[in-house]
Every structure is written in C-alpha cells, then in structure tokens.
Coordinates of C-alpha atoms in Angstrom, one line a residue:
M20 CA 5.4 -18.3 -9.5
I21 CA 4.2 -17.4 -12.5
V22 CA 0.9 -15.9 -10.8
C23 CA 3.2 -14.2 -8.8
C24 CA 5.4 -12.5 -10.6
M25 CA 2.9 -11.3 -12.8
I26 CA 1.3 -10.2 -9.8
C27 CA 4.2 -8.4 -8.3
A28 CA 4.1 -6.6 -11.7
S29 CA 1.0 -4.9 -10.4
M30 CA 2.8 -2.4 -7.4
F31 CA 5.1 -0.5 -10.5
G32 CA 2.1 1.5 -11.3
V33 CA 0.7 1.8 -7.6
G34 CA 4.3 2.8 -6.6
F35 CA 4.2 5.1 -9.6
H36 CA 0.6 7.6 -8.9
S37 CA 1.3 7.2 -4.8
M38 CA 4.5 9.6 -5.0
S39 CA 3.9 11.1 -8.5
I40 CA 1.9 14.0 -6.9
I41 CA 5.8 14.7 -6.4
F42 CA 5.8 16.1 -10.3
L43 CA 2.8 16.6 -10.6
A44 CA 2.3 19.9 -8.0
P45 CA 6.0 20.4 -6.9
P46 CA 7.1 23.8 -5.5
V47 CA 7.4 26.9 -8.0
S48 CA 9.2 30.6 -7.6
F49 CA 7.0 32.5 -9.7
K50 CA 7.0 36.7 -9.2
C51 CA 4.1 39.0 -9.7
P52 CA 4.0 42.6 -12.2
N53 CA 4.5 45.7 -9.8
N54 CA 6.6 43.9 -7.5
A55 CA 2.9 42.3 -6.1
T56 CA 2.3 39.8 -3.3
C57 CA 0.0 37.5 -5.6
C58 CA -1.9 38.6 -8.5
D59 CA -4.0 36.9 -11.4
H60 CA -1.0 36.0 -13.7
P61 CA 1.8 35.1 -12.5
V62 CA 5.3 34.7 -14.2
Y63 CA 6.8 31.2 -13.0
N64 CA 9.8 29.8 -13.0
K65 CA 10.0 27.6 -15.3
T66 CA 14.0 26.6 -14.8
I67 CA 13.4 22.9 -14.3
F68 CA 9.3 22.3 -14.0
S69 CA 8.1 23.9 -17.6
R70 CA 4.2 22.8 -16.5
T71 CA 2.6 21.5 -13.0
I72 CA -0.4 21.7 -12.0
V73 CA 0.8 24.9 -10.2
T74 CA 1.5 26.8 -13.2
E75 CA -1.8 25.7 -15.2
W76 CA -4.4 26.3 -13.0
N77 CA -2.5 28.9 -10.3
L78 CA -3.1 26.9 -7.9
I79 CA -1.0 30.3 -5.8
C80 CA -1.3 32.1 -2.4
G81 CA -5.5 31.8 -1.9
Y82 CA -5.4 28.4 -3.9
S83 CA -1.9 27.0 -2.5
W84 CA -4.6 24.6 -0.3
M85 CA -5.9 22.9 -3.8
K86 CA -2.6 22.0 -4.9
E87 CA -2.7 19.3 -1.6
F88 CA -6.1 18.6 -2.1
T89 CA -5.9 17.1 -5.0
Q90 CA -3.7 14.3 -2.9
I91 CA -6.1 14.9 0.2
M92 CA -8.0 12.9 -3.0
F93 CA -5.8 10.4 -4.4
Q94 CA -5.6 8.6 -0.5
L95 CA -9.1 9.2 0.3
G96 CA -9.8 6.8 -3.2
A97 CA -7.9 4.6 -1.5
L98 CA -9.5 4.2 1.1
I99 CA -11.9 3.8 -0.3
G100 CA -11.3 0.9 -3.2
S101 CA -9.4 -0.5 -0.3
L102 CA -12.7 -1.2 1.4
I103 CA -14.7 -1.9 -1.2
F104 CA -12.8 -3.6 -3.1
G105 CA -11.2 -5.9 -0.4
I106 CA -14.7 -7.2 0.2
A107 CA -15.6 -7.6 -3.1
S108 CA -13.2 -9.3 -3.5
D109 CA -14.4 -12.0 -0.8
R110 CA -17.7 -11.7 -2.5
F111 CA -16.8 -12.1 -6.2
G112 CA -13.7 -13.2 -6.4
R113 CA -10.1 -12.5 -6.5
R114 CA -9.3 -13.3 -10.8
P115 CA -12.3 -10.3 -11.7
T116 CA -11.9 -7.6 -8.7
M117 CA -8.6 -7.8 -9.7
I118 CA -9.3 -7.4 -13.8
F119 CA -11.6 -4.0 -12.9
V120 CA -9.7 -2.3 -10.9
V121 CA -6.7 -2.7 -13.1
V122 CA -9.3 -1.1 -16.2
L123 CA -9.4 1.6 -13.2
Q124 CA -6.2 2.7 -13.2
L125 CA -6.0 2.4 -16.4
F126 CA -8.5 4.6 -18.0
A127 CA -8.5 7.1 -14.6
G128 CA -4.4 7.1 -15.0
I129 CA -4.8 8.0 -19.4
T130 CA -7.9 9.8 -18.5
S131 CA -6.6 12.5 -16.0
S132 CA -4.1 13.4 -18.8
F133 CA -6.3 14.9 -20.6
L134 CA -8.6 17.0 -18.0
P135 CA -8.6 20.8 -18.8
G136 CA -10.1 21.6 -15.5
Y137 CA -8.8 21.3 -11.3
W138 CA -12.2 19.5 -9.8
S139 CA -12.3 16.8 -13.1
F140 CA -8.2 15.9 -12.7
A141 CA -8.8 16.5 -8.8
I142 CA -12.2 13.3 -9.1
S143 CA -9.4 11.5 -11.6
R144 CA -8.1 10.9 -8.5
L145 CA -9.5 9.4 -6.6
V146 CA -10.7 7.2 -9.3
L147 CA -6.9 6.4 -9.4
G148 CA -7.0 6.1 -5.8
S149 CA -9.9 3.9 -5.6
S150 CA -8.3 1.3 -8.1
V151 CA -4.3 1.7 -6.5
G152 CA -6.5 0.5 -3.0
G153 CA -8.1 -1.6 -4.5
I154 CA -4.7 -3.8 -6.5
I155 CA -2.7 -3.3 -3.1
V156 CA -5.5 -5.5 -1.3
V157 CA -6.5 -7.4 -3.9
G158 CA -3.1 -8.4 -5.5
Y159 CA -1.7 -9.6 -1.9
V160 CA -4.3 -11.3 -1.1
I161 CA -4.0 -13.6 -4.8
V162 CA 0.3 -13.6 -3.9
L163 CA -0.7 -15.1 -0.4
E164 CA -3.1 -17.5 -2.0
F165 CA -0.9 -19.0 -4.1
A166 CA 2.5 -19.0 -2.8
G167 CA 2.8 -22.0 -1.4
S168 CA 4.0 -22.0 3.1
E169 CA 7.6 -22.5 2.0
Y170 CA 7.6 -19.1 -0.1
R171 CA 5.0 -17.4 1.5
I172 CA 7.7 -15.0 3.4
T173 CA 10.1 -14.2 0.2
T174 CA 6.7 -13.8 -2.3
S175 CA 5.0 -11.5 0.5
A176 CA 8.3 -9.6 0.5
L177 CA 8.7 -8.9 -2.6
F178 CA 5.3 -8.3 -3.4
H179 CA 6.5 -4.8 -2.2
I180 CA 10.0 -4.1 -4.1
P181 CA 7.9 -3.0 -7.1
F182 CA 6.7 -0.9 -5.3
G183 CA 10.5 1.2 -4.4
L184 CA 11.5 -0.1 -8.4
G185 CA 7.8 2.4 -9.2
I186 CA 10.0 5.6 -7.0
L187 CA 12.9 5.0 -7.6
I188 CA 11.7 4.6 -11.7
L189 CA 9.9 7.9 -10.9
A190 CA 12.6 9.8 -10.4
V191 CA 13.7 9.7 -13.4
L192 CA 10.8 10.2 -15.5
G193 CA 10.4 13.3 -13.2
Y194 CA 13.5 14.7 -14.5
F195 CA 13.4 14.2 -18.0
L196 CA 9.6 14.3 -18.3
T197 CA 8.9 17.9 -17.2
D198 CA 5.6 18.7 -18.1
Y199 CA 2.8 17.0 -15.7
L200 CA 0.7 15.6 -18.1
H201 CA 3.7 13.5 -20.1
L202 CA 4.5 12.2 -17.4
Q203 CA 0.9 11.0 -15.7
L204 CA 1.3 9.9 -19.4
A205 CA 3.9 7.8 -19.4
I206 CA 3.0 6.3 -15.6
S207 CA -0.2 5.2 -17.4
L208 CA 0.0 3.8 -20.5
P209 CA 2.4 0.8 -18.9
C210 CA -1.1 -0.4 -16.9
A211 CA -1.5 -1.1 -21.1
L212 CA 0.7 -4.2 -20.8
L213 CA -0.4 -4.9 -16.9
L214 CA -4.1 -5.4 -18.3
F215 CA -3.4 -7.9 -20.9
Y216 CA -1.2 -11.0 -18.4
V217 CA -3.9 -10.0 -15.5
C218 CA -6.6 -11.0 -18.0
L219 CA -4.6 -14.7 -18.2
L220 CA -4.7 -15.1 -14.2
P221 CA -7.0 -18.6 -12.9
E222 CA -9.2 -17.8 -9.8
S223 CA -7.3 -18.4 -6.7
P224 CA -8.1 -22.4 -5.3
R225 CA -8.5 -20.9 -1.6
W226 CA -10.6 -18.7 -2.8
L227 CA -12.7 -21.3 -4.3
L228 CA -12.5 -24.5 -1.7
A229 CA -13.5 -21.4 1.2
V230 CA -17.3 -20.9 -1.4
N231 CA -17.4 -24.2 -2.3
K232 CA -16.8 -24.5 -5.5
T233 CA -14.9 -27.6 -5.0
M234 CA -14.5 -29.1 -8.6
E235 CA -13.4 -26.0 -9.6
A236 CA -10.8 -26.7 -6.9
I237 CA -9.5 -29.3 -8.4
S238 CA -10.2 -29.0 -11.8
L239 CA -7.9 -25.4 -11.2
M240 CA -5.5 -27.4 -8.9
E241 CA -5.0 -30.0 -11.4
R242 CA -4.0 -27.1 -14.4
I243 CA -1.3 -25.7 -12.5
A244 CA -0.2 -29.5 -11.3
K245 CA 0.6 -30.1 -15.3
I246 CA 2.3 -26.7 -15.3
N247 CA 4.7 -27.8 -12.4
N248 CA 5.5 -31.2 -14.0
Q249 CA 3.3 -32.8 -10.9
P250 CA 1.4 -36.2 -9.8
T251 CA -2.4 -35.1 -10.7
E252 CA -3.9 -38.5 -9.0
G253 CA -4.5 -37.6 -6.1
I254 CA -5.7 -33.9 -6.3
E255 CA -9.3 -34.4 -6.0
R256 CA -9.4 -37.4 -3.4
Q257 CA -7.0 -34.7 -1.3
V258 CA -9.8 -31.7 -2.1
Q259 CA -12.0 -33.5 -0.7
I260 CA -10.7 -34.8 2.8
Y261 CA -9.8 -31.2 3.5
H262 CA -12.7 -30.1 2.8
M263 CA -14.6 -32.7 4.9
E264 CA -11.6 -31.9 7.6
H265 CA -12.3 -27.9 7.2
L266 CA -15.0 -26.7 5.6
R267 CA -17.6 -28.6 6.8
V268 CA -18.1 -26.7 10.7
S269 CA -19.7 -23.2 7.9
D270 CA -22.7 -24.4 6.6
R271 CA -23.6 -20.2 5.8
R272 CA -22.2 -17.9 3.6
E273 CA -18.9 -15.1 5.6
S274 CA -19.0 -12.2 5.3
A275 CA -16.6 -9.0 7.6
M276 CA -19.5 -9.0 9.0
D277 CA -18.1 -12.0 11.3
I278 CA -14.9 -10.0 12.0
I279 CA -17.2 -7.7 13.7
R280 CA -19.0 -9.8 15.4
C281 CA -16.0 -12.2 16.4
S282 CA -14.3 -10.4 19.7
Y283 CA -10.6 -11.3 19.7
M284 CA -11.1 -11.1 15.8
R285 CA -12.6 -7.4 16.7
L286 CA -9.9 -6.6 18.4
N287 CA -7.0 -8.0 16.3
I288 CA -8.3 -5.6 13.6
F289 CA -8.3 -3.0 15.6
I290 CA -5.0 -2.9 16.7
S291 CA -3.6 -3.9 13.4
S292 CA -5.9 -1.6 12.2
F293 CA -3.6 0.9 14.6
I294 CA -0.4 -0.2 13.1
W295 CA -1.0 0.7 10.3
F296 CA -2.3 3.8 10.8
T297 CA 1.4 4.7 12.9
C298 CA 3.1 3.1 10.2
S299 CA 2.1 5.5 6.8
C300 CA 1.9 8.5 9.3
C301 CA 5.4 7.7 10.0
F302 CA 6.4 6.5 6.7
Y303 CA 4.5 9.5 4.9
G304 CA 5.1 12.4 7.3
A305 CA 9.3 11.3 7.4
E306 CA 9.4 10.9 3.7
Y307 CA 7.2 14.3 3.6
Y308 CA 9.2 16.7 5.8
V309 CA 12.7 15.5 4.7
R310 CA 11.7 16.5 0.9
Q311 CA 10.6 20.2 2.5
I312 CA 14.5 20.6 3.8
S313 CA 15.9 19.5 1.2
E314 CA 16.1 21.6 -2.0
D315 CA 16.9 18.7 -4.8
I316 CA 13.6 16.3 -4.8
H317 CA 14.7 13.9 -7.4
I318 CA 17.3 12.9 -4.5
I319 CA 14.9 12.3 -1.5
V320 CA 12.4 10.8 -4.0
V321 CA 15.7 8.0 -5.2
A322 CA 16.6 8.1 -0.9
S323 CA 12.5 7.7 -0.2
G324 CA 12.2 4.1 -3.2
T325 CA 16.4 3.0 -2.9
A326 CA 14.7 2.6 1.6
C327 CA 11.3 1.2 -0.1
V328 CA 13.4 -1.5 -1.8
C329 CA 16.3 -1.7 1.3
G330 CA 13.5 -2.1 3.5
C331 CA 11.8 -5.5 1.6
L332 CA 15.0 -6.8 0.9
I333 CA 16.2 -6.8 5.3
A334 CA 12.3 -7.9 5.8
I335 CA 13.0 -11.7 4.2
P336 CA 15.7 -12.8 6.5
L337 CA 14.5 -11.0 9.2
I338 CA 11.0 -12.9 9.6
K339 CA 12.1 -15.5 8.6
L340 CA 14.5 -15.3 11.8
M341 CA 12.1 -14.0 14.0
N342 CA 8.7 -13.2 15.3
R343 CA 5.9 -11.6 13.6
V344 CA 5.5 -9.5 16.8
S345 CA 8.8 -9.6 18.2
L346 CA 9.8 -8.2 14.3
I347 CA 7.0 -4.9 14.4
L348 CA 7.8 -4.3 18.6
I349 CA 10.8 -3.4 17.8
C350 CA 11.0 -2.3 14.6
N351 CA 8.6 0.6 16.1
V352 CA 10.9 0.7 19.1
I353 CA 14.5 1.2 17.1
S354 CA 11.7 3.8 14.9
S355 CA 11.0 5.9 17.8
A356 CA 14.6 6.1 18.7
C357 CA 15.3 8.1 15.5
L358 CA 11.9 10.2 16.0
L359 CA 13.9 11.1 19.0
I360 CA 17.4 11.8 18.0
N361 CA 15.8 14.4 15.2
C362 CA 14.0 15.9 18.3
V363 CA 18.2 17.2 19.7
I364 CA 19.8 18.6 16.3
P365 CA 19.9 20.2 14.1
E366 CA 18.2 19.5 9.9
G367 CA 20.8 18.8 7.6
V368 CA 22.5 16.0 6.0
E369 CA 22.4 14.0 9.7
Y370 CA 18.8 15.3 9.8
I371 CA 17.9 13.9 6.5
V372 CA 20.2 10.3 6.7
I373 CA 17.9 9.5 9.8
G374 CA 15.1 10.7 8.4
C375 CA 16.0 8.2 5.2
I376 CA 16.4 5.4 8.2
E377 CA 12.9 6.1 9.7
I378 CA 11.2 6.0 5.7
L379 CA 13.1 2.0 6.0
L380 CA 12.5 1.5 9.2
S381 CA 8.4 2.2 8.2
F382 CA 8.1 0.4 5.7
T383 CA 9.4 -2.4 7.2
V384 CA 6.6 -2.9 9.1
F385 CA 5.2 -2.2 6.3
V386 CA 5.9 -5.3 4.7
V387 CA 5.7 -7.3 7.8
I388 CA 2.1 -5.8 9.0
Y389 CA 0.3 -6.9 5.8
L390 CA 1.7 -11.1 5.7
Y391 CA 0.7 -10.9 9.6
C392 CA -3.0 -9.1 9.4
A393 CA -3.0 -12.3 6.0
E394 CA -2.4 -14.9 8.0
L395 CA -4.3 -13.5 11.0
F396 CA -7.3 -14.5 9.5
P397 CA -9.1 -17.2 7.2
T398 CA -9.6 -16.8 3.3
T399 CA -13.2 -16.1 4.0
V400 CA -12.4 -12.6 5.2
R401 CA -9.0 -12.3 4.0
S402 CA -9.8 -9.8 1.5
S403 CA -11.5 -8.1 3.5
A404 CA -9.8 -8.0 6.3
L405 CA -7.0 -6.6 4.5
G406 CA -9.1 -3.8 3.9
I407 CA -10.4 -2.6 6.8
S408 CA -6.8 -2.5 8.2
S409 CA -5.1 -0.8 5.1
T410 CA -7.6 2.2 4.8
M411 CA -5.3 3.1 7.9
I412 CA -2.2 4.2 5.6
S413 CA -4.5 6.4 3.4
I414 CA -5.4 7.8 7.0
G415 CA -2.4 8.4 8.1
A416 CA -1.1 9.6 4.7
I417 CA -3.9 12.6 4.8
I418 CA -2.9 13.5 8.4
A419 CA 0.8 13.0 8.0
P420 CA 1.0 16.6 7.1
Y421 CA -0.8 18.6 9.5
I422 CA 1.5 16.9 11.3
V423 CA 4.3 18.0 9.7
S424 CA 2.0 21.5 9.5
L425 CA 2.9 21.5 13.7
K426 CA 6.5 22.5 13.7
T427 CA 5.7 25.5 13.0
Y428 CA 5.2 25.2 16.9
G429 CA 8.5 23.4 16.7
S430 CA 11.2 21.5 15.6
W431 CA 10.5 19.1 18.1
C432 CA 6.8 18.2 18.0
V433 CA 7.2 16.6 14.7
P434 CA 9.2 13.8 15.7
I435 CA 7.8 13.7 18.9
I436 CA 4.3 13.5 17.9
F437 CA 5.7 10.1 15.6
A438 CA 7.9 8.5 18.0
I439 CA 4.8 8.7 20.3
L440 CA 2.6 6.7 17.9
S441 CA 5.7 4.1 17.5
L442 CA 6.3 3.2 21.0
I443 CA 1.8 2.9 21.1
S444 CA 2.5 0.3 18.7
A445 CA 5.3 -1.2 19.7
A446 CA 3.1 -1.9 23.2
L447 CA -0.8 -3.3 21.5
C448 CA 1.0 -5.7 19.1
L449 CA 2.4 -7.5 22.2
M450 CA -2.2 -8.4 22.6
L451 CA -1.7 -10.0 19.4
P452 CA -1.5 -13.8 18.9
E453 CA 1.7 -15.0 17.2
T454 CA 1.5 -16.8 13.2
K455 CA 5.0 -18.2 12.4
G456 CA 4.9 -21.0 11.1
R457 CA 0.5 -21.6 11.4
E458 CA -1.5 -22.7 8.3
L459 CA -3.7 -20.4 7.2
T460 CA -6.9 -21.3 8.0
T461 CA -10.4 -21.5 5.5
T462 CA -13.1 -20.1 7.6
V463 CA -13.8 -18.2 11.0
E464 CA -15.4 -21.3 12.1
E465 CA -12.0 -22.5 11.8
E466 CA -10.5 -19.6 13.0
K467 CA -12.2 -19.3 15.5
N468 CA -11.8 -23.3 17.0
K469 CA -7.8 -22.8 16.5
Y470 CA -7.8 -19.6 19.1
R471 CA -10.7 -22.0 21.4
K472 CA -7.5 -24.5 21.6

C-alpha cells in the first residue's frame, strides 16, 4: 500500500502539466495602434494574466496557430513516451524506467521555465509530454502489480484521483500566479520530492518472476512480508511452485511483438485502443468546447477537476458491482445520450452542466479501461500493451480541437460526431472478453492457454 501511495502521487504532476496550457496560453484581448487589425507591437489586456506565451512571443493573427501547436507537441510527446517507456518497462524493469521518466519530467519542466525562445519552449513541451506519458503507463502497471487482487479495483481507481486533484490545484495556482514562467516553475518543482521517494521504490516482484529472476523476487517478497508483519517461511516454496506451474510454458523472452503475432490479442489491442481514442476525444473535446463558451476559465478548470475526481469515486463501487465490459458499454451509451441532448439545447448553463457530465462519464471509462486493459494482457507485455493502446489518448487529444472547430458548420456537428464515436465504442466492447475476478496472467503462453480453455 505504501508503494501504491508513492506512485499515485506522481499523478499530481500529470494533472498539472496536462492542463497547464489553459493558463500558459489563455485567450488574451489586445489592441493595435491606429486601429489596425493586426500589428507588430500590440497592447495586451493584462488585467487577469500578466504574462503568457501569447504575450511573450506575440502569438496572434498569423501566428495564432503556434499557441495550439505547443499543446500538440505535448500530446505528441505523450504518445511517444507512453509507447517507448511502456516497452522499456517490460524490457528493463518497472523501477529504472520510472526513475528515468521522473528525472525527465523534472528536467523538462524546470528547463521550460527559463527558455527564451518559442521553439525551444515547444521542444521542451515535447520532452515534458513524453515523461508524462511514461509516468502514466509505468506508474499504473507498478500500482496494479503491487496491489493484491482484493485491492486491485480500489487502488486502480484511486491512482487517477491525484490527476483530478492536480487540475483543481492548478486552477488555484493559475489564479494567483499570473506569470506563465512562475506557474510553470511552481508545477515543476514538486517533482523533485517525487524523485526522492521514487528512488526508494522496489522492483515489481511480478516482473522479476516474469523474466526468471526468481531469487531476486523471493528476496524482495520476503522483505515486503517482514514490513507487513507476515510470515516468510513458505514464500520460497510458493514461488517455486508458481514458477513451475506458470512459467515453464515460456522458454523465450517475450516482447510487444507477441501482441501482434497472437490473433485474439491483436483484436483486443485494436478494440481497446479505439475505446481509449473515443474516451480521449470526448473528454478533451467536451473540456475544450465548454471552455470556449464560458467566460471564466478558472471555474471551468475547477469543474473539470471535480468531474475527474467524482468519476474516480463513482468508478470504485461500479467496477465492484458490474462487469468491466458492461460498465464500459453503459457509460458510452449514456455519454452518447448526453451528447445528443446537447445537439438540441442552446449554449448556456445547461449546456455546460451536461458537458461536465460528459467529462465525468469519459473519465469513468478511462478508469475502467486502464484496469481492464491491464487485466487483459500478461505481465511480460502488460506495459507494452498499455503503452500501445494509451497512445490513442494523445491522438484523441490532438484531434479533439479540430472536431470542435467543425461547429462553424452547425452547433449540432460536434456532439453528433462524439456521440457516434461513443456508440461505436459501445458496440465494439461487446467483442472483448470479461476479466472480472480473473487472476493476472504472467506470460503470453499462459494467456494463450487460458484463451483456449
């Protein structure tokens, strides 16, 4: 439980950096001399924000696309990071990969606070995004593998709560720190504390067993048992029996390519990836759209963070009560219904409320699909599978603003597109197997044997 709490704290930084662009590049009004439409020396309204990347580098008129480009770079980095560090975690271990991504986040976050030029800042956002993608994937796998089967549901849901709390804290920091450099530094420095205790993190016993480092796994489990005041006498014997029964079927080093080689695992990764994509599109799309029609971005950020926390808390009893597939199906159907309602009501308070409900539902599906995807794949390729499928979060986040821009063709266009995506996800999830109550498998061969049964 101590390890799980340590790793869960890393999600505060994920919440900070994922949503920080809202306050780094907020909408800023400006005037030009001689009543010109655009100019080289505009006068910005600094009533709310004293300095942003928009005012710092004049990202207006023909350069306004550069403001959105910084977030695209961040999401592209998250895509790359979740894929690369997910595979690296299966290859080199959970602990060294986690330490590396935390160091990377600390370095990129602090460095971006002092960079003088736009392009260097954009590149730092790419690096920062890669660290965030790595922390999400590797951190979640560590939490899942350390938690006992009876605590798996609770810990997997609680893992995401600091993300929502991080968004709430960001709203407060964004209110008081009106200079983007001060804000960037404030959300980056706490990572130094995270680095301190992540270095104390032990390796995952499941991973050690999966790569045939049996004696290291036994030694680690004995230390953990002593800390928890549990007997240690039978651990070595139990591990040897487990090794004989579960790992003798695999005589080679398994990798992410095994996911592609196995037909049913290939289907599972495709469908789960599409569900991740839909969740991301709906979550970021709803947040982006609601933010555009609201006058106070601080209130909207607070509402988004609250919706995320509520989504996690709601997910815990629902996951215990319902099957994984059924829960994903129902949340997607209700989400579609909310989106269709938004097609016929005018933009206003009711629209924003339903948008926040959509954010809550999308985040609830996020919580469930993280757990479900981790249960769906064995230990030897679990991080790789999560890394591959979670890259769709970044793709969805990149595409969502462009879908929102289609509102120029009609206010009904945006919710219709998101509703269709949710309905397709609901239909596809029926093709996936149920994993509730199933023990985590260790190797691809073991997973194949279970599938054949």
